[in-house]
Coordinates of C-alpha atoms and ligand atoms in Angstrom, one line a residue:
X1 CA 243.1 313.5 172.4
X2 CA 241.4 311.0 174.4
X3 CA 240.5 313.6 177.3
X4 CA 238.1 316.2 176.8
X5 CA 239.7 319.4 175.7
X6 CA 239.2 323.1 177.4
X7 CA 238.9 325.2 174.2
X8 CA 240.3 328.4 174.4
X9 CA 239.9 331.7 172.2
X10 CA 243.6 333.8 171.5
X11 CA 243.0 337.2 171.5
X12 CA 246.3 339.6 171.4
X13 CA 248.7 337.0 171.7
X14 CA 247.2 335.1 174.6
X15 CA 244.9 331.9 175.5
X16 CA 242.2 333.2 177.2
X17 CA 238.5 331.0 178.4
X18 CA 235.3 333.2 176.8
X19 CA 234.5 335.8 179.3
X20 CA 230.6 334.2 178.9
X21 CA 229.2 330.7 180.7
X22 CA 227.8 329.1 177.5
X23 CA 229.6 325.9 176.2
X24 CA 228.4 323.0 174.0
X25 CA 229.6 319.9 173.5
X26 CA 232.0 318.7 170.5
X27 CA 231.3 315.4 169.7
X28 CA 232.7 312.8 167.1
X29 CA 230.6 312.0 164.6
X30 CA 231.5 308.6 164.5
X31 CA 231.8 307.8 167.9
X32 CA 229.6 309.4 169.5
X33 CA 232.2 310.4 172.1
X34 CA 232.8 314.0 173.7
X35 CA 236.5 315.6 172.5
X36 CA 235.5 319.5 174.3
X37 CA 233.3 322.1 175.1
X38 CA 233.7 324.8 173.0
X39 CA 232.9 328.2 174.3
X40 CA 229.7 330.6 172.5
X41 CA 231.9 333.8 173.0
X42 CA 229.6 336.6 174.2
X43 CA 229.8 340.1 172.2
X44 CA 232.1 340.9 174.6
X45 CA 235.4 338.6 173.4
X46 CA 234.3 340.1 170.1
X47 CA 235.4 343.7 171.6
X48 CA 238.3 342.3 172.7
X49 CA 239.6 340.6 169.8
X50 CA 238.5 343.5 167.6
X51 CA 240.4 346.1 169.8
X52 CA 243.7 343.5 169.8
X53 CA 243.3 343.1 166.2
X54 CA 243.1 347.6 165.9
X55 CA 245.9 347.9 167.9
X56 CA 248.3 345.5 166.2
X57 CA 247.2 347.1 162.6
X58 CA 249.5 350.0 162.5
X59 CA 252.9 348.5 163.1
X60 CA 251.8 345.2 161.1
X61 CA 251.0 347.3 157.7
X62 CA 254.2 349.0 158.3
X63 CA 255.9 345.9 158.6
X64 CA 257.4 345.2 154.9
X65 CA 255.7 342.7 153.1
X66 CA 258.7 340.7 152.5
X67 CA 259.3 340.8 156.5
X68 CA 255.6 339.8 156.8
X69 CA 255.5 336.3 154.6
X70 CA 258.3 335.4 157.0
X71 CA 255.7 334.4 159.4
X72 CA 253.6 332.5 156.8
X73 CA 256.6 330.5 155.6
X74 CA 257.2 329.9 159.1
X75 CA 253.9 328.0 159.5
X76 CA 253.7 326.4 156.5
X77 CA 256.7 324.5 157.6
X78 CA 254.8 324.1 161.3
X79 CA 251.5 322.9 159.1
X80 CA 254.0 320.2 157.1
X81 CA 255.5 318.9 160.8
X82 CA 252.2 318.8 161.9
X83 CA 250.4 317.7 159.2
X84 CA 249.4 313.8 160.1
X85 CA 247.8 315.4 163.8
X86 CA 246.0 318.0 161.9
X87 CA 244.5 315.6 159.5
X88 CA 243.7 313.6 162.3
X89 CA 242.1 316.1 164.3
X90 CA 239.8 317.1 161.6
X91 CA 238.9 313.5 161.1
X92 CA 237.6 312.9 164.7
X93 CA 235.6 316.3 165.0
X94 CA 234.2 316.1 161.4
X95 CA 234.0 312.6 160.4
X96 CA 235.4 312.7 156.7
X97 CA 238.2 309.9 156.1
X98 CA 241.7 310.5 157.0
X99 CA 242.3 310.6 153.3
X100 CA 240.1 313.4 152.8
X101 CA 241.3 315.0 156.0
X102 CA 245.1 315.0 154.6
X103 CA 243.5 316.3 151.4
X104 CA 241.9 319.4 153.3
X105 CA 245.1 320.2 154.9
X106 CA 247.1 320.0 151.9
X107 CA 245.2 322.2 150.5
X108 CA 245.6 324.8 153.4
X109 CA 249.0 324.7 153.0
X110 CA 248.8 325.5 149.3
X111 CA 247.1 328.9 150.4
X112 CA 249.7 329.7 152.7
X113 CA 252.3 329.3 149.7
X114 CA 250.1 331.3 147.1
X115 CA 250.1 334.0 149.8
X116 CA 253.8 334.2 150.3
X117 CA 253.6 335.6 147.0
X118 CA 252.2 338.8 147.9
X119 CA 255.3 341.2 147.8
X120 CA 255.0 340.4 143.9
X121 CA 250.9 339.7 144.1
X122 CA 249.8 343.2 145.9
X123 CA 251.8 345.6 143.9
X124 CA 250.1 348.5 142.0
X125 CA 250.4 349.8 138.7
X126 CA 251.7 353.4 137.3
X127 CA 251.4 355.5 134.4
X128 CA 254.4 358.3 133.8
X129 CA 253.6 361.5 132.1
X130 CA 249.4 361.4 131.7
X131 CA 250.3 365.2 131.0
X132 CA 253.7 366.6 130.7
X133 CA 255.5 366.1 134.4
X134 CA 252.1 364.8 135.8
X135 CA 252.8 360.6 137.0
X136 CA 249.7 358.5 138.3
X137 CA 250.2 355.7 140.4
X138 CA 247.7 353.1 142.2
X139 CA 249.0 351.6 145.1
X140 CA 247.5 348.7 147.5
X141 CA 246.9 348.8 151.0
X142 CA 245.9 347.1 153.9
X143 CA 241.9 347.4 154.8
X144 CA 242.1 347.3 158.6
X145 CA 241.0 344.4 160.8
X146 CA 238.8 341.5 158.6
X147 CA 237.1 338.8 160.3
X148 CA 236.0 335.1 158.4
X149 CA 233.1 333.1 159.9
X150 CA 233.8 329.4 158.7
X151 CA 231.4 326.5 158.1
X152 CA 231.8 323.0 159.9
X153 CA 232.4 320.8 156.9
X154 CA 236.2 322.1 155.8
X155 CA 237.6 323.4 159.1
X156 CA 241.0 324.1 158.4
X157 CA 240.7 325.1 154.2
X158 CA 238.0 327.2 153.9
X159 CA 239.7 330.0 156.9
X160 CA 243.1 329.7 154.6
X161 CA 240.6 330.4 151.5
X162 CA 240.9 333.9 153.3
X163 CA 243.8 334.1 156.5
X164 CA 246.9 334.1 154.8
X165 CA 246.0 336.7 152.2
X166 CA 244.7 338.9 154.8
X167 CA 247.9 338.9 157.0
X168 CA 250.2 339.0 154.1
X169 CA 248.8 342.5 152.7
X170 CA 249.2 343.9 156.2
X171 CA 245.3 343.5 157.8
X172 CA 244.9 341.9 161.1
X173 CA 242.7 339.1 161.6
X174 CA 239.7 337.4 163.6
X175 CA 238.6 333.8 163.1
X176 CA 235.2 332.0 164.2
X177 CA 235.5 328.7 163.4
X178 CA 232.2 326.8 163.4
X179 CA 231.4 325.8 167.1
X180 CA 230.7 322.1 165.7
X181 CA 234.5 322.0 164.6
X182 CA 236.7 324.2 167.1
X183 CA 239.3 322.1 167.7
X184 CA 241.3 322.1 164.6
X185 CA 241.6 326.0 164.8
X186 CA 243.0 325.2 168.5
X187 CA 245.7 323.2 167.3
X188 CA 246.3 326.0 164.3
X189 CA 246.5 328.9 166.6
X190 CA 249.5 326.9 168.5
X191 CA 251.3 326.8 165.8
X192 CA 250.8 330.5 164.9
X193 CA 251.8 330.8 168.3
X194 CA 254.9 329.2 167.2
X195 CA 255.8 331.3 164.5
X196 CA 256.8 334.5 166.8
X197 CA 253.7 336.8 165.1
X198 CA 253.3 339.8 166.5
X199 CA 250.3 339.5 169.3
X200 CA 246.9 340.5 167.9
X201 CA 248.0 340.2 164.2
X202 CA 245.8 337.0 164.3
X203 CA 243.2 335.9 166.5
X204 CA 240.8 333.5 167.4
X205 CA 237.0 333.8 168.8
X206 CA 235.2 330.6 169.1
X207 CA 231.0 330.7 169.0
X208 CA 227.8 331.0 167.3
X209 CA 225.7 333.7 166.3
X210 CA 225.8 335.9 169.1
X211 CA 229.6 336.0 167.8
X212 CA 228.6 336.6 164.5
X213 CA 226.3 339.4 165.2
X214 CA 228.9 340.7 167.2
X215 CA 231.6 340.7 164.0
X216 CA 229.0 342.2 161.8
X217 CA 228.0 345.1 164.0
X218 CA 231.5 345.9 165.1
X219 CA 233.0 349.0 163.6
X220 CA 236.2 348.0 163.7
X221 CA 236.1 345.6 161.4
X222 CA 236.1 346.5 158.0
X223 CA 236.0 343.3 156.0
X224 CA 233.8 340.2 156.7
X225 CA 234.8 336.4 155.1
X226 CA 232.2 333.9 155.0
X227 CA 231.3 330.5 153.8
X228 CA 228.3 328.2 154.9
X229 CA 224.3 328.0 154.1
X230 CA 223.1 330.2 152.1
X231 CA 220.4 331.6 154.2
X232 CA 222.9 332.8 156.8
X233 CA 225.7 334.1 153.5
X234 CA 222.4 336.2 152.7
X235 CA 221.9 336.9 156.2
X236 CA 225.5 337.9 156.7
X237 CA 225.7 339.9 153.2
X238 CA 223.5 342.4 154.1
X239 CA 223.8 343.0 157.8
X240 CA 227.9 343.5 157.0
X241 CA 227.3 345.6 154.4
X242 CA 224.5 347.6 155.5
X243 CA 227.2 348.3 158.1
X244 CA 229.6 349.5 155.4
X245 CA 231.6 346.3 155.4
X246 CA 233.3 344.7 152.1
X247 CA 232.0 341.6 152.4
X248 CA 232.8 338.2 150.3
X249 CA 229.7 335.1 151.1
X250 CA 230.0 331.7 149.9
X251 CA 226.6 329.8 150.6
X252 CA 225.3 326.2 149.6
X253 CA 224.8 324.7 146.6
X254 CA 223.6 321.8 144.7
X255 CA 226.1 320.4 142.1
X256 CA 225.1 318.7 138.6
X257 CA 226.7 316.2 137.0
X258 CA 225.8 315.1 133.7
X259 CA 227.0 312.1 131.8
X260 CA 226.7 311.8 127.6
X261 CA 226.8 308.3 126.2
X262 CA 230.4 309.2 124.7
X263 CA 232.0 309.3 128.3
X264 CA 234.9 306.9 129.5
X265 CA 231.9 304.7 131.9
X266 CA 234.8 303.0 134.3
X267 CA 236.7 306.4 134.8
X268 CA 232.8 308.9 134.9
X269 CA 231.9 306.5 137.4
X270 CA 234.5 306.0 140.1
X271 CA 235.3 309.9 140.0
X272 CA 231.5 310.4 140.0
X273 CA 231.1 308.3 143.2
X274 CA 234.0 310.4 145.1
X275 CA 232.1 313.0 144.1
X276 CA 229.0 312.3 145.8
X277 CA 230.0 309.9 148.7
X278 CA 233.3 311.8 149.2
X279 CA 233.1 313.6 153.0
X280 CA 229.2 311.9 153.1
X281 CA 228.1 314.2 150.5
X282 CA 229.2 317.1 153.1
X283 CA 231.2 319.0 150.6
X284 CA 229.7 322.3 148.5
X285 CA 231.5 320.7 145.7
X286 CA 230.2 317.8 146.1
X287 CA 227.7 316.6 142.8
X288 CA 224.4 315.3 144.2
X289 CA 222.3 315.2 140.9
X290 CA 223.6 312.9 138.0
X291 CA 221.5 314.0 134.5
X292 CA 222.4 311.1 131.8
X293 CA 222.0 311.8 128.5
X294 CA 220.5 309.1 125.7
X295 CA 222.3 306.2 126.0
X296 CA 224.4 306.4 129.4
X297 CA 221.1 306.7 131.3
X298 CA 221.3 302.5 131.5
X299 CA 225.2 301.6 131.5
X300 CA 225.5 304.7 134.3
X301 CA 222.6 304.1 136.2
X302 CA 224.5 300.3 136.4
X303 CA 227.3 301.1 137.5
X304 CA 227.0 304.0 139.8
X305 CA 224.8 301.8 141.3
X306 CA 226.9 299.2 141.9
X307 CA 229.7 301.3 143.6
X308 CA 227.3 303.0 145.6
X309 CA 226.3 299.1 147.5
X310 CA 229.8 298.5 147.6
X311 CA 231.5 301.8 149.2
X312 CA 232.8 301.0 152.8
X313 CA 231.3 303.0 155.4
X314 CA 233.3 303.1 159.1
X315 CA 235.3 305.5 161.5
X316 CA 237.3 307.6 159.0
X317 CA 240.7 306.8 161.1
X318 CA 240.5 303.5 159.9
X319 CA 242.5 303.5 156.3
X320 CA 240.2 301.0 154.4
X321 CA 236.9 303.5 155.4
X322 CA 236.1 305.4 152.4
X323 CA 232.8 307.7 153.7
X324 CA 232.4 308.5 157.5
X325 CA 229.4 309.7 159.5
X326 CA 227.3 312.7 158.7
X327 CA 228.2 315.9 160.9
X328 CA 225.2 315.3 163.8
X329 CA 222.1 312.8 164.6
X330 CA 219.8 316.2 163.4
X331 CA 221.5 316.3 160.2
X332 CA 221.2 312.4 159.8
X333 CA 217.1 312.9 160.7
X334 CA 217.1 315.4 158.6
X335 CA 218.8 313.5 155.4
X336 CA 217.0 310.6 155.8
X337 CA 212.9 312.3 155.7
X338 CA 214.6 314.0 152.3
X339 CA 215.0 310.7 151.2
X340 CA 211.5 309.8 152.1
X341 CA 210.4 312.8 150.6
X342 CA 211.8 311.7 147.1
X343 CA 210.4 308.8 147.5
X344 CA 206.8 309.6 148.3
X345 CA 207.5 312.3 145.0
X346 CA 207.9 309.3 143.0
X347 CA 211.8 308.7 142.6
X348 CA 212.6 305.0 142.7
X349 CA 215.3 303.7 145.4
X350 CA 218.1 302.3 143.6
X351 CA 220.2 301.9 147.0
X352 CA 218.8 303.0 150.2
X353 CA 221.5 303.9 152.8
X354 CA 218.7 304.6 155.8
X355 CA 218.7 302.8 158.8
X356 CA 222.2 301.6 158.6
X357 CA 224.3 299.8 161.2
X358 CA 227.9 300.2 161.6
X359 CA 229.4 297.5 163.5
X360 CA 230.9 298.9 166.7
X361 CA 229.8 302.5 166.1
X362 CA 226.3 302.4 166.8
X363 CA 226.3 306.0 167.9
X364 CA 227.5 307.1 165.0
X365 CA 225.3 309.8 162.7
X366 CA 226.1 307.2 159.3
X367 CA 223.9 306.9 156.4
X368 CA 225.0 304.6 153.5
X369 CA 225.0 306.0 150.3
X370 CA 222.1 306.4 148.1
X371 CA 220.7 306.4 145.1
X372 CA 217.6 307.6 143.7
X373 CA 216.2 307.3 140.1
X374 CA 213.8 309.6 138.2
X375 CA 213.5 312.3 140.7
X376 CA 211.2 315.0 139.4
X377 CA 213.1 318.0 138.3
X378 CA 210.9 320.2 140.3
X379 CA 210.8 318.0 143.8
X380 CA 212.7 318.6 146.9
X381 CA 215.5 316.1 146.1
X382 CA 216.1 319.0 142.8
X383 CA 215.7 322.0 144.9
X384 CA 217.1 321.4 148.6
X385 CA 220.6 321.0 149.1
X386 CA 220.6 317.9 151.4
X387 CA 224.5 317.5 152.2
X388 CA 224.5 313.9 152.6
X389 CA 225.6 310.9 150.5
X390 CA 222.4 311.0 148.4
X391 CA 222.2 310.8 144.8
X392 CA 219.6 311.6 142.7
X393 CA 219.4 311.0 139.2
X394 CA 217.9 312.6 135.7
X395 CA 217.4 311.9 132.3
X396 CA 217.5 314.0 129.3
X397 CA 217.6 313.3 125.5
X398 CA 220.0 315.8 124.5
X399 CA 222.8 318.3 126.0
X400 CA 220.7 321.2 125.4
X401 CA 218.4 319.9 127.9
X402 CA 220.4 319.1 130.2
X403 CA 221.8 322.6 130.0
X404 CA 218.8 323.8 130.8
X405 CA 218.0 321.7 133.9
X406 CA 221.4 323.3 134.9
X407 CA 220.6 326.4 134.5
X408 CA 217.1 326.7 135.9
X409 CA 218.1 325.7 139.6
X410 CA 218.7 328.2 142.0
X411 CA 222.5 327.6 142.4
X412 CA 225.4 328.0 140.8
X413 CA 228.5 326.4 142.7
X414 CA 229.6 323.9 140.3
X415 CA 228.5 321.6 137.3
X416 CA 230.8 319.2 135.5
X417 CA 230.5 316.7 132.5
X418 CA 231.8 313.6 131.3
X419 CA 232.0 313.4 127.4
X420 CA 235.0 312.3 125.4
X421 CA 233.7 315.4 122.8
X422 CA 235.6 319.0 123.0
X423 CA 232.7 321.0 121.3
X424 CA 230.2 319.1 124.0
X425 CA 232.9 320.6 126.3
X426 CA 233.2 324.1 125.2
X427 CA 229.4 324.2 124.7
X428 CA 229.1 323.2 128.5
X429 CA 231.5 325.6 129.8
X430 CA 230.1 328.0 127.7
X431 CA 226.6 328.4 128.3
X432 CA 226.1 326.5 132.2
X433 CA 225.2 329.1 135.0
X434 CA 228.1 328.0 137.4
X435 CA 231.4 329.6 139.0
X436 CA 233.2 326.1 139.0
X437 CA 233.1 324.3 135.8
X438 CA 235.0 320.6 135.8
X439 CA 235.2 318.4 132.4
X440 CA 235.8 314.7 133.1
X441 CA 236.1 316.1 136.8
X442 CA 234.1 315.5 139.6
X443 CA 235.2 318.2 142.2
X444 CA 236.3 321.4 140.2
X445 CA 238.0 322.5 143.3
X446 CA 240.4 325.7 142.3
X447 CA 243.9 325.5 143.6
X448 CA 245.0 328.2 145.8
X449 CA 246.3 330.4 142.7
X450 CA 242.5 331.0 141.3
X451 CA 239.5 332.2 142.5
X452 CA 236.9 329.9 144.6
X453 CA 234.2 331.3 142.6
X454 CA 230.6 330.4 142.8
X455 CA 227.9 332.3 141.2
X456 CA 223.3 332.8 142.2
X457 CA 223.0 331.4 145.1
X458 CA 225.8 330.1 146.0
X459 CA 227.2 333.5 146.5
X460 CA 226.8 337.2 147.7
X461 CA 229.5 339.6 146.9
X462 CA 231.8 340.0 143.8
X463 CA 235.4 339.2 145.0
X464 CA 235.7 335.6 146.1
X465 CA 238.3 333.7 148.0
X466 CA 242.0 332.3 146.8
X467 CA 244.1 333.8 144.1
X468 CA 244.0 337.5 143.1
X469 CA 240.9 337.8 144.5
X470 CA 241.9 337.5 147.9
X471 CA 244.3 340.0 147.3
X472 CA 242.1 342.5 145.7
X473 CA 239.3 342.1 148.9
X474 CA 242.2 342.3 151.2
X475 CA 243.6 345.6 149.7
X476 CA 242.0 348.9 149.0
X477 CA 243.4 351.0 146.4
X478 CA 244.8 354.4 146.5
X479 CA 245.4 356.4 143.5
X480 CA 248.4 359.0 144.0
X481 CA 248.6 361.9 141.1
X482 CA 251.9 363.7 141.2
X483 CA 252.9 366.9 139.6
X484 CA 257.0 367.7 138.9
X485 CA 257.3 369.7 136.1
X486 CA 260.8 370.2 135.4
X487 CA 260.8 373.9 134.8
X488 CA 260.3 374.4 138.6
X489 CA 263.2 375.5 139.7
X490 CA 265.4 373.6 142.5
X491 CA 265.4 375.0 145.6
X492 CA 268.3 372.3 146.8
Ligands
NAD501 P1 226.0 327.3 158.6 O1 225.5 328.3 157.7 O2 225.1 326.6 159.5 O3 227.1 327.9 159.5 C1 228.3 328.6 159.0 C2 228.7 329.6 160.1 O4 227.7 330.5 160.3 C3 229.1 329.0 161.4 O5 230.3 329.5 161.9 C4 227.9 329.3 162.3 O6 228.4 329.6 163.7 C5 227.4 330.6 161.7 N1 225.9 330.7 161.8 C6 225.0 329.7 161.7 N2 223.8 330.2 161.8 C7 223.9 331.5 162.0 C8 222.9 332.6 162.2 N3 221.6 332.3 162.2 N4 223.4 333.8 162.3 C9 224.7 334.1 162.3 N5 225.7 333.1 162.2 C10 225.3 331.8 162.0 O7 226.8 326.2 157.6 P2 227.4 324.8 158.0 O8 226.3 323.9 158.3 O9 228.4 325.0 159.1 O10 228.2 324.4 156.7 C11 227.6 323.8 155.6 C12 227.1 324.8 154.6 O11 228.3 325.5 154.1 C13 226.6 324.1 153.3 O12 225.5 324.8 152.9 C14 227.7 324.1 152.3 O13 227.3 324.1 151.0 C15 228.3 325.5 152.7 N6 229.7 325.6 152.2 C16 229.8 326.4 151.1 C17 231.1 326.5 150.5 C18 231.3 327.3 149.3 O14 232.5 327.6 149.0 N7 230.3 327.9 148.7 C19 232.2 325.8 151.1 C20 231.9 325.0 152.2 C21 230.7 324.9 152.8

């Protein structure tokens, strides 16, 4: 992909430039180099997509679901032939490490196999004879045309959170992938091209907010997908469903991780430090506070320490690199005055990653990671969600505490613990304030066949993506009462 690319939006089957003049640039991360210009669709390619997406609906909910995972397996086979170009792809426009990247797009795939489940997954339920000769029945169908607006930090997962449950129970489908990362969509839609879909069962609208706007206004569309900051999920929450829209947003978050004395050190550590340097800190499952309790606060603070110094920093292509750049120079401005700011609050700087220099990438937008000790539990480094490779770290004497620093922040993605103790465990699972939950984990990352929950402020909505989920926010339901009493006579 050496050339800069002309991105394209798909709507009803067909490549086709925005019908608007506004581009920006799609830059590498690492390299500061220019891959396309991606296109901030006016309200008009909205329209368009929206009225290729109604028009598809009727003969695509007719079309048996058994005839409709065709497609998805299809793909899924596409995805696996494809899968080293995709990972690669996501690697120059985002930055993570090819590891990660292959990690992201195995995970896609896995949502495209839960959802060729759905003849099974979106069946109903009945109830014969609720009064003599009277059966009740529920049965699931499609909800029209749904649309997801994706963040920049997982662009080919989180739309398959959402796109292959949506097709599967018979909707049709808009995408607006985030206008930092358009070109791993591109490369998607091709193969969807591939897999002989009927035109305008899926399409594609790249842009911004004008986009957005567009989707959330449009009466057509009857669900809305989101995932991103939390001011814009709140943002996007209500306008969509002061429109009437179902509508399912997954915002930021700011993920504990708290260490008792009884924990296995080596193994807390190392899955710790993915945790927090994995994609620079750019994941919402990523843990960016570390409470230690009693004893672990020195052997942790040690060793998380150490690996933080040690973790290689480079162009994620390159197979030794284990934590590329931060998405853009703003973000990396922006991540390094938090760090500042935790300092002048009075954390100590165990590592400082600022003011790096990567040989032969001086462009890039790279922070090393970093780790800060004794950061006030109600300072910015507590509060803000900084998505970067920043640590910072907290004591308390007891698990109960530490519960409690949990549970008084304002999100709710995820919060693990490392402990070799099952009641510590059940305790924890028990009384934190979180959707994701991992023991002795550091990511608590659902496969495709649960719910990507999330709970406060980390979401708006009640159904999330994945799993059943998906399949109950894809579906409406219909209850059908019937009355055949068998004294009526036959008139055949
Ligand atoms: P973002 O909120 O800036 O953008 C997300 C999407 O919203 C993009 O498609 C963008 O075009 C659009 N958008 C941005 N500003 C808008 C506005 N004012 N009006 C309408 N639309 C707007 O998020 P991001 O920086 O791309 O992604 C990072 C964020 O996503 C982090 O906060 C991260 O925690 C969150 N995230 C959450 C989850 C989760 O499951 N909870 C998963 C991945 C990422």
């Amino acid at each position: 992909m050496g050339n800069t690319l002309e991105i394209l939006n798909y709507i009803g089957g067909k490549w086709q430039p925005s019908s608007g003049a506004d581009y920006q640039d799609v830059v590498n991360p690492a390299t500061a180099e220019v891959l396309g210009r991606v296109p901030l669709s006016p309200a008009v390619d909205i329209d368009l997509a929206a009225q290729a997406a109604s028009n598809a609906f009727t003969q695509w909910r007719q079309t048996p679901a058994v005839d409709r995972v065709q497609f998805l397996f299809k793909l899924k086979n596409l995805l696996e032939e494809n899968f080293q170009e995709l990972a690669r792809t996501i690697t120059m426009e985002c930055g993570k490490t090819i590891e990660e990247s292959r990690g992201e797009t195995r995970r896609l795939i896995e949502n495209v196999e839960v959802a060729c489940g759905i003849p099974l997954l979106m069946q109903g339920y009945n109830s014969e004879d609720i009064a003599p000769g009277i059966d009740e029945f529920m049965i699931r169908q499609p909800v029209g045309v749904c649309a997801v607006i994706a963040p920049f930090n997982f662009p080919a997962m989180v739309p398959f959170w959402f796109l292959p449950y949506a097709i599967a129970c018979g909707n049709t489908y808009i995408v607006k992938p985030s206008e930092r990362v358009p070109l791993t969509m591109q490369k998607i839609f091709r193969l969807v091209e591939k897999t002989g879909l009927p035109a305008g069962v899926l399409n594609l609208v790249n842009g911004s907010k004008v986009a957005v706007d567009a989707i959330l206004d449009h009466p057509a569309i009857r669900a809305v997908s989101f995932v991103g900051s939390t001011p814009v999920a709140r943002y996007i929450y209500s306008r969509a469903t002061a429109n009437g829209k179902r509508a399912q947003c997954q915002g930021g978050a700011k993920n504990p991780v708290v260490v008792l004395p009884d924990a296995d050190m080596d193994t807390a550590t190392r899955i710790i430090a993915d945790s927090l340097f994995g994609c620079a800190g750019q994941r919402c499952l990523a843990a960016s506070l570390a409470i230690t309790v009693g004893e672990a606060r020195s052997v942790f603070t040690e060793a998380i320490t150490e690996v933080a110094s040690r973790r290689v920093v480079g162009y994620g292509l390159d197979e030794k690199v284990q934590m590329g750049p931060v998405i853009t120079p703003q973000s990396k401005e922006r991540i390094e005055a938090l760090i500042g700011k935790g300092q002048q609050e009075g954390a100590k700087i165990l590592v400082d990653g600022r003011n790096t220099n990567i040989p032969g990438y001086a462009h890039g937008n790279f922070i090393r990671p970093t780790v800060l000790q004794d950061v006030p539990p109600d300072g910015e480094i507590v509060r803000t969600e900084i998505f970067g490779p920043v640590l910072g770290m907290m004591h308390a004497d007891n698990l109960d505490q530490a519960i409690a620093m949990i549970n008084s922040g304002k999100y709710g993605n995820m919060a693990c613990l490392f402990t070799s103790s099952g009641p510590a465990a059940r305790k924890f699972r028990y009384e934190v304030i979180a959707g994701n939950i991992g023991i002795n984990l550091g990511i608590a990352a659902p496969m495709a066949f649960f719910p990507f929950t999330g709970w406060k402020e980390s979401f708006f909505g009640d159904l999330h993506g994945q799993g059943m989920d998906a399949v109950e926010f894809f579906t409406q339901k219909k209850v059908v009462i019937e009355r055949w009493p068998k004294e009526w006579k036959r008139k055949f």
